[in-house]
Amino acid sequence: DTAVSQTPKYLVTQMGNDKSIKCEQNLGHDTMYWYKQDSKKFLKIMFSYNNKELIINETVPNRFSPKSPDKAHLNLHINSLELGDSAVYFCASSHGTSAYNEQFFGPGTRLTVL
Amino acid sequence: AQKVTQAQTEISVVEKEDVTLDCVYETRDTTYYLFWYKQPPSGELVFLIRRNSFDEQNEISGRYSWNFQKSTSSFNFTITASQVVDSAVYFCALSEAAAAGNKLTFGGGTRVLVKP
């Protein structure tokens, strides 16, 4: 029944490793997003995809690469992890790219880089 | 550039007290949308309300009410007769119609602690 799901929920890894976070939505939406929430709870958009096409690409290091195999999935791959990448990463989805449409968020993935 | 400011970082109240969360925004767009999201201790983000820039009517939903004032660029949120379950971080957010995609800009959040 979960609308937007993310795996894993927790991810602990060493600096320099490469890791992926997966996101799936079953709401029939065509637009998906990745947000980063830092330790001070500040939320900032990273990427947005509409129908598998990149729409928003904020100032994010090249080590972060989103991939959308289809409209229902948006994965986030991170290369050469750094301490500063530790955060909670939220996936979200919406119907279309209109500013009117509310976004539905996944439960978040807490990434800890040691 | 769009910006959302939530000046209150944390508010602590005793159950049944009312609590008002302030939100001030900046935008050059004439058409925009304002949102409130709740993040309970479990961590997920829950959509509460959306308001468009042309609709300044206040809204009430149960114990929640929202006051949108374009003249002061504010979209404040009041919880009436607070309950322990209202303890959470509340985020105000802005989305501009003219911006590419549906980019939500969040305020820094206000943590509400309701004590029994």
mmCIF file of C-alpha atoms in Angstrom:
data_model
loop_
_atom_site.group_PDB
_atom_site.id
_atom_site.type_symbol
_atom_site.label_atom_id
_atom_site.label_comp_id
_atom_site.label_asym_id
_atom_site.label_seq_id
_atom_site.Cartn_x
_atom_site.Cartn_y
_atom_site.Cartn_z
ATOM 1 C CA ASP A 1 0.000 0.000 0.000
ATOM 2 C CA THR A 2 3.055 2.239 0.386
ATOM 3 C CA ALA A 3 2.743 5.141 -2.044
ATOM 4 C CA VAL A 4 6.394 6.167 -2.264
ATOM 5 C CA SER A 5 8.930 3.663 -1.020
ATOM 6 C CA GLN A 6 12.683 3.880 -0.624
ATOM 7 C CA THR A 7 15.324 1.267 -0.005
ATOM 8 C CA PRO A 8 17.291 1.001 2.100
ATOM 9 C CA LYS A 9 15.945 2.921 5.075
ATOM 10 C CA TYR A 10 19.373 3.105 6.657
ATOM 11 C CA LEU A 11 22.736 3.022 4.937
ATOM 12 C CA VAL A 12 26.056 3.092 6.770
ATOM 13 C CA THR A 13 29.207 3.038 4.681
ATOM 14 C CA GLN A 14 32.830 4.105 4.550
ATOM 15 C CA MET A 15 34.239 7.145 2.813
ATOM 16 C CA GLY A 16 35.156 6.495 -0.788
ATOM 17 C CA ASN A 17 32.538 3.817 -1.356
ATOM 18 C CA ASP A 18 29.841 3.910 -4.025
ATOM 19 C CA LYS A 19 26.222 3.371 -3.008
ATOM 20 C CA SER A 20 22.734 3.515 -4.468
ATOM 21 C CA ILE A 21 19.335 4.400 -3.057
ATOM 22 C CA LYS A 22 16.219 3.161 -4.798
ATOM 23 C CA CYS A 23 12.826 4.826 -5.001
ATOM 24 C CA GLU A 24 9.544 3.535 -6.335
ATOM 25 C CA GLN A 25 6.082 5.080 -6.417
ATOM 26 C CA ASN A 26 2.779 3.366 -7.120
ATOM 27 C CA LEU A 27 0.687 6.532 -7.395
ATOM 28 C CA GLY A 28 0.779 6.652 -11.183
ATOM 29 C CA HIS A 29 2.716 9.926 -11.071
ATOM 30 C CA ASP A 30 5.029 10.940 -13.885
ATOM 31 C CA THR A 31 7.361 13.251 -11.951
ATOM 32 C CA MET A 32 9.838 12.238 -9.273
ATOM 33 C CA TYR A 33 12.331 14.097 -7.124
ATOM 34 C CA TRP A 34 15.290 13.698 -4.804
ATOM 35 C CA TYR A 35 15.716 15.979 -1.800
ATOM 36 C CA LYS A 36 18.510 16.111 0.772
ATOM 37 C CA GLN A 37 17.832 16.909 4.428
ATOM 38 C CA ASP A 38 20.930 17.837 6.391
ATOM 39 C CA SER A 39 21.589 17.490 10.097
ATOM 40 C CA LYS A 40 19.889 20.821 10.780
ATOM 41 C CA LYS A 41 16.724 19.582 9.074
ATOM 42 C CA PHE A 42 17.202 21.866 6.086
ATOM 43 C CA LEU A 43 15.554 20.374 2.981
ATOM 44 C CA LYS A 44 16.876 21.118 -0.490
ATOM 45 C CA ILE A 45 15.928 19.743 -3.873
ATOM 46 C CA MET A 46 18.592 17.895 -5.823
ATOM 47 C CA PHE A 47 16.954 16.500 -8.946
ATOM 48 C CA SER A 48 13.617 16.158 -10.668
ATOM 49 C CA TYR A 49 12.570 13.828 -13.482
ATOM 50 C CA ASN A 50 9.460 13.974 -15.611
ATOM 51 C CA ASN A 51 8.682 10.941 -17.769
ATOM 52 C CA LYS A 52 12.274 9.771 -17.340
ATOM 53 C CA GLU A 53 13.630 13.143 -18.488
ATOM 54 C CA LEU A 54 15.806 15.317 -16.225
ATOM 55 C CA ILE A 55 13.983 18.564 -15.432
ATOM 56 C CA ILE A 56 15.735 19.991 -12.382
ATOM 57 C CA ASN A 57 19.409 19.580 -11.664
ATOM 58 C CA GLU A 58 20.452 21.771 -8.783
ATOM 59 C CA THR A 59 24.040 22.485 -7.853
ATOM 60 C CA VAL A 60 24.934 18.963 -6.865
ATOM 61 C CA PRO A 61 28.401 17.353 -7.164
ATOM 62 C CA ASN A 62 28.892 15.136 -10.209
ATOM 63 C CA ARG A 63 29.352 12.239 -7.814
ATOM 64 C CA PHE A 64 25.558 12.153 -7.544
ATOM 65 C CA SER A 65 23.852 10.590 -10.548
ATOM 66 C CA PRO A 66 20.120 9.971 -10.709
ATOM 67 C CA LYS A 67 18.692 7.313 -12.977
ATOM 68 C CA SER A 68 15.089 6.858 -13.979
ATOM 69 C CA PRO A 69 14.470 3.513 -15.692
ATOM 70 C CA ASP A 70 10.753 4.248 -15.936
ATOM 71 C CA LYS A 71 8.184 6.725 -14.614
ATOM 72 C CA ALA A 72 7.675 4.770 -11.413
ATOM 73 C CA HIS A 73 11.319 4.587 -10.384
ATOM 74 C CA LEU A 74 14.042 7.095 -9.638
ATOM 75 C CA ASN A 75 17.298 5.825 -8.203
ATOM 76 C CA LEU A 76 20.192 7.825 -6.808
ATOM 77 C CA HIS A 77 23.756 6.617 -7.201
ATOM 78 C CA ILE A 78 26.533 8.272 -5.247
ATOM 79 C CA ASN A 79 30.193 7.748 -6.105
ATOM 80 C CA SER A 80 33.184 8.280 -3.839
ATOM 81 C CA LEU A 81 31.127 9.039 -0.748
ATOM 82 C CA GLU A 82 32.318 11.850 1.506
ATOM 83 C CA LEU A 83 31.586 12.661 5.142
ATOM 84 C CA GLY A 84 29.468 15.635 4.051
ATOM 85 C CA ASP A 85 27.114 13.339 2.168
ATOM 86 C CA SER A 86 25.728 12.108 5.467
ATOM 87 C CA ALA A 87 22.089 13.170 5.469
ATOM 88 C CA VAL A 88 18.570 11.914 5.014
ATOM 89 C CA TYR A 89 17.615 11.586 1.360
ATOM 90 C CA PHE A 90 13.953 11.855 0.452
ATOM 91 C CA CYS A 91 12.346 10.724 -2.752
ATOM 92 C CA ALA A 92 9.068 12.368 -3.783
ATOM 93 C CA SER A 93 6.595 12.196 -6.624
ATOM 94 C CA SER A 94 3.847 14.339 -8.110
ATOM 95 C CA HIS A 95 1.381 14.325 -10.947
ATOM 96 C CA GLY A 96 2.992 16.535 -13.576
ATOM 97 C CA THR A 97 5.458 19.369 -13.180
ATOM 98 C CA SER A 98 3.018 22.136 -12.343
ATOM 99 C CA ALA A 99 3.907 24.162 -9.266
ATOM 100 C CA TYR A 100 0.338 23.521 -8.145
ATOM 101 C CA ASN A 101 0.834 19.819 -7.572
ATOM 102 C CA GLU A 102 1.688 18.667 -4.091
ATOM 103 C CA GLN A 103 4.552 16.271 -3.747
ATOM 104 C CA PHE A 104 4.250 12.994 -1.902
ATOM 105 C CA PHE A 105 7.343 11.981 -0.014
ATOM 106 C CA GLY A 106 8.901 8.638 0.745
ATOM 107 C CA PRO A 107 10.012 7.668 4.261
ATOM 108 C CA GLY A 108 13.589 8.797 3.672
ATOM 109 C CA THR A 109 16.957 7.022 3.617
ATOM 110 C CA ARG A 110 19.381 7.938 6.366
ATOM 111 C CA LEU A 111 22.894 7.793 4.929
ATOM 112 C CA THR A 112 25.828 7.790 7.323
ATOM 113 C CA VAL A 113 29.326 8.051 5.914
ATOM 114 C CA LEU A 114 32.087 7.043 8.319
ATOM 115 C CA ALA B 1 15.091 33.989 -6.282
ATOM 116 C CA GLN B 2 12.565 32.327 -4.057
ATOM 117 C CA LYS B 3 13.126 32.128 -0.326
ATOM 118 C CA VAL B 4 11.154 30.912 2.663
ATOM 119 C CA THR B 5 11.927 31.944 6.219
ATOM 120 C CA GLN B 6 10.623 30.320 9.367
ATOM 121 C CA ALA B 7 12.084 32.479 12.101
ATOM 122 C CA GLN B 8 11.006 30.228 14.974
ATOM 123 C CA THR B 9 13.313 27.249 15.258
ATOM 124 C CA GLU B 10 11.536 25.649 18.196
ATOM 125 C CA ILE B 11 8.303 26.237 20.101
ATOM 126 C CA SER B 12 7.381 24.453 23.293
ATOM 127 C CA VAL B 13 3.815 24.482 24.600
ATOM 128 C CA VAL B 14 1.696 22.630 27.090
ATOM 129 C CA GLU B 15 -1.131 20.499 25.774
ATOM 130 C CA LYS B 16 -4.303 22.431 24.905
ATOM 131 C CA GLU B 17 -2.431 25.651 24.282
ATOM 132 C CA ASP B 18 -2.632 27.241 20.849
ATOM 133 C CA VAL B 19 0.531 27.596 18.811
ATOM 134 C CA THR B 20 1.171 29.741 15.741
ATOM 135 C CA LEU B 21 3.985 29.048 13.319
ATOM 136 C CA ASP B 22 5.244 31.936 11.224
ATOM 137 C CA CYS B 23 6.249 31.687 7.571
ATOM 138 C CA VAL B 24 7.508 34.561 5.439
ATOM 139 C CA TYR B 25 8.340 34.106 1.780
ATOM 140 C CA GLU B 26 10.040 35.991 -1.031
ATOM 141 C CA THR B 27 9.275 35.606 -4.704
ATOM 142 C CA ARG B 28 9.194 37.694 -7.857
ATOM 143 C CA ASP B 29 6.617 35.487 -9.472
ATOM 144 C CA THR B 30 2.983 36.608 -9.461
ATOM 145 C CA THR B 31 1.693 33.052 -9.509
ATOM 146 C CA TYR B 32 2.996 30.789 -6.819
ATOM 147 C CA TYR B 33 1.899 28.158 -4.360
ATOM 148 C CA LEU B 34 2.524 27.808 -0.665
ATOM 149 C CA PHE B 35 2.566 24.553 1.226
ATOM 150 C CA TRP B 36 2.849 23.277 4.756
ATOM 151 C CA TYR B 37 4.329 19.868 5.503
ATOM 152 C CA LYS B 38 4.590 18.034 8.829
ATOM 153 C CA GLN B 39 7.538 15.837 9.761
ATOM 154 C CA PRO B 40 6.714 13.775 12.875
ATOM 155 C CA PRO B 41 9.458 12.041 14.892
ATOM 156 C CA SER B 42 9.089 8.986 12.644
ATOM 157 C CA GLY B 43 10.658 11.081 9.866
ATOM 158 C CA GLU B 44 8.248 11.034 6.950
ATOM 159 C CA LEU B 45 6.986 14.246 5.378
ATOM 160 C CA VAL B 46 3.224 14.674 5.364
ATOM 161 C CA PHE B 47 1.441 17.188 3.147
ATOM 162 C CA LEU B 48 -0.956 19.428 5.090
ATOM 163 C CA ILE B 49 -2.160 22.216 2.831
ATOM 164 C CA ARG B 50 -1.622 24.082 -0.425
ATOM 165 C CA ARG B 51 -2.601 27.699 -1.093
ATOM 166 C CA ASN B 52 -2.260 29.574 -4.383
ATOM 167 C CA SER B 53 -1.206 33.196 -4.621
ATOM 168 C CA PHE B 54 -4.620 34.375 -5.788
ATOM 169 C CA ASP B 55 -6.564 32.891 -2.922
ATOM 170 C CA GLU B 56 -6.157 34.822 0.304
ATOM 171 C CA GLN B 57 -9.012 33.180 2.108
ATOM 172 C CA ASN B 58 -8.078 31.725 5.430
ATOM 173 C CA GLU B 59 -8.611 28.016 5.809
ATOM 174 C CA ILE B 60 -9.580 25.866 8.733
ATOM 175 C CA SER B 61 -9.289 22.110 8.913
ATOM 176 C CA GLY B 62 -10.184 20.713 12.296
ATOM 177 C CA ARG B 63 -7.721 22.134 14.806
ATOM 178 C CA TYR B 64 -5.502 23.508 12.033
ATOM 179 C CA SER B 65 -5.936 26.927 10.448
ATOM 180 C CA TRP B 66 -3.907 28.944 7.999
ATOM 181 C CA ASN B 67 -3.676 32.724 7.521
ATOM 182 C CA PHE B 68 -2.347 33.854 4.137
ATOM 183 C CA GLN B 69 -1.536 37.563 3.758
ATOM 184 C CA LYS B 70 0.045 38.698 0.491
ATOM 185 C CA SER B 71 0.583 42.212 1.833
ATOM 186 C CA THR B 72 3.092 40.876 4.352
ATOM 187 C CA SER B 73 4.188 37.825 2.300
ATOM 188 C CA SER B 74 3.208 35.555 5.136
ATOM 189 C CA PHE B 75 1.474 32.203 5.394
ATOM 190 C CA ASN B 76 1.087 31.411 9.074
ATOM 191 C CA PHE B 77 -0.173 28.186 10.574
ATOM 192 C CA THR B 78 -2.051 27.839 13.857
ATOM 193 C CA ILE B 79 -2.715 24.678 15.807
ATOM 194 C CA THR B 80 -5.593 25.169 18.214
ATOM 195 C CA ALA B 81 -5.802 23.178 21.436
ATOM 196 C CA SER B 82 -2.523 21.424 20.741
ATOM 197 C CA GLN B 83 -2.062 17.729 21.475
ATOM 198 C CA VAL B 84 1.027 15.645 22.117
ATOM 199 C CA VAL B 85 0.592 14.060 18.668
ATOM 200 C CA ASP B 86 1.166 17.491 17.139
ATOM 201 C CA SER B 87 4.801 17.320 18.211
ATOM 202 C CA ALA B 88 6.752 17.452 14.963
ATOM 203 C CA VAL B 89 8.814 19.676 12.716
ATOM 204 C CA TYR B 90 6.646 21.797 10.446
ATOM 205 C CA PHE B 91 7.896 23.082 7.125
ATOM 206 C CA CYS B 92 6.563 25.896 5.014
ATOM 207 C CA ALA B 93 7.413 25.666 1.294
ATOM 208 C CA LEU B 94 7.027 27.713 -1.876
ATOM 209 C CA SER B 95 6.735 26.723 -5.522
ATOM 210 C CA GLU B 96 6.793 29.257 -8.368
ATOM 211 C CA ALA B 97 4.693 28.698 -11.473
ATOM 212 C CA ALA B 98 7.321 30.252 -13.729
ATOM 213 C CA ALA B 99 10.134 28.060 -12.490
ATOM 214 C CA ALA B 100 11.109 24.934 -14.406
ATOM 215 C CA GLY B 101 9.679 21.805 -12.951
ATOM 216 C CA ASN B 102 7.924 21.773 -9.617
ATOM 217 C CA LYS B 103 10.721 22.995 -7.414
ATOM 218 C CA LEU B 104 9.773 23.244 -3.761
ATOM 219 C CA THR B 105 11.821 25.673 -1.690
ATOM 220 C CA PHE B 106 11.516 24.881 1.988
ATOM 221 C CA GLY B 107 11.903 27.037 5.045
ATOM 222 C CA GLY B 108 14.206 25.860 7.795
ATOM 223 C CA GLY B 109 11.352 24.275 9.727
ATOM 224 C CA THR B 110 9.896 24.912 13.177
ATOM 225 C CA ARG B 111 10.052 22.178 15.771
ATOM 226 C CA VAL B 112 6.916 22.048 17.902
ATOM 227 C CA LEU B 113 7.076 20.252 21.205
ATOM 228 C CA VAL B 114 3.763 19.701 22.952
ATOM 229 C CA LYS B 115 4.126 18.617 26.553
ATOM 230 C CA PRO B 116 1.390 16.735 28.371
#
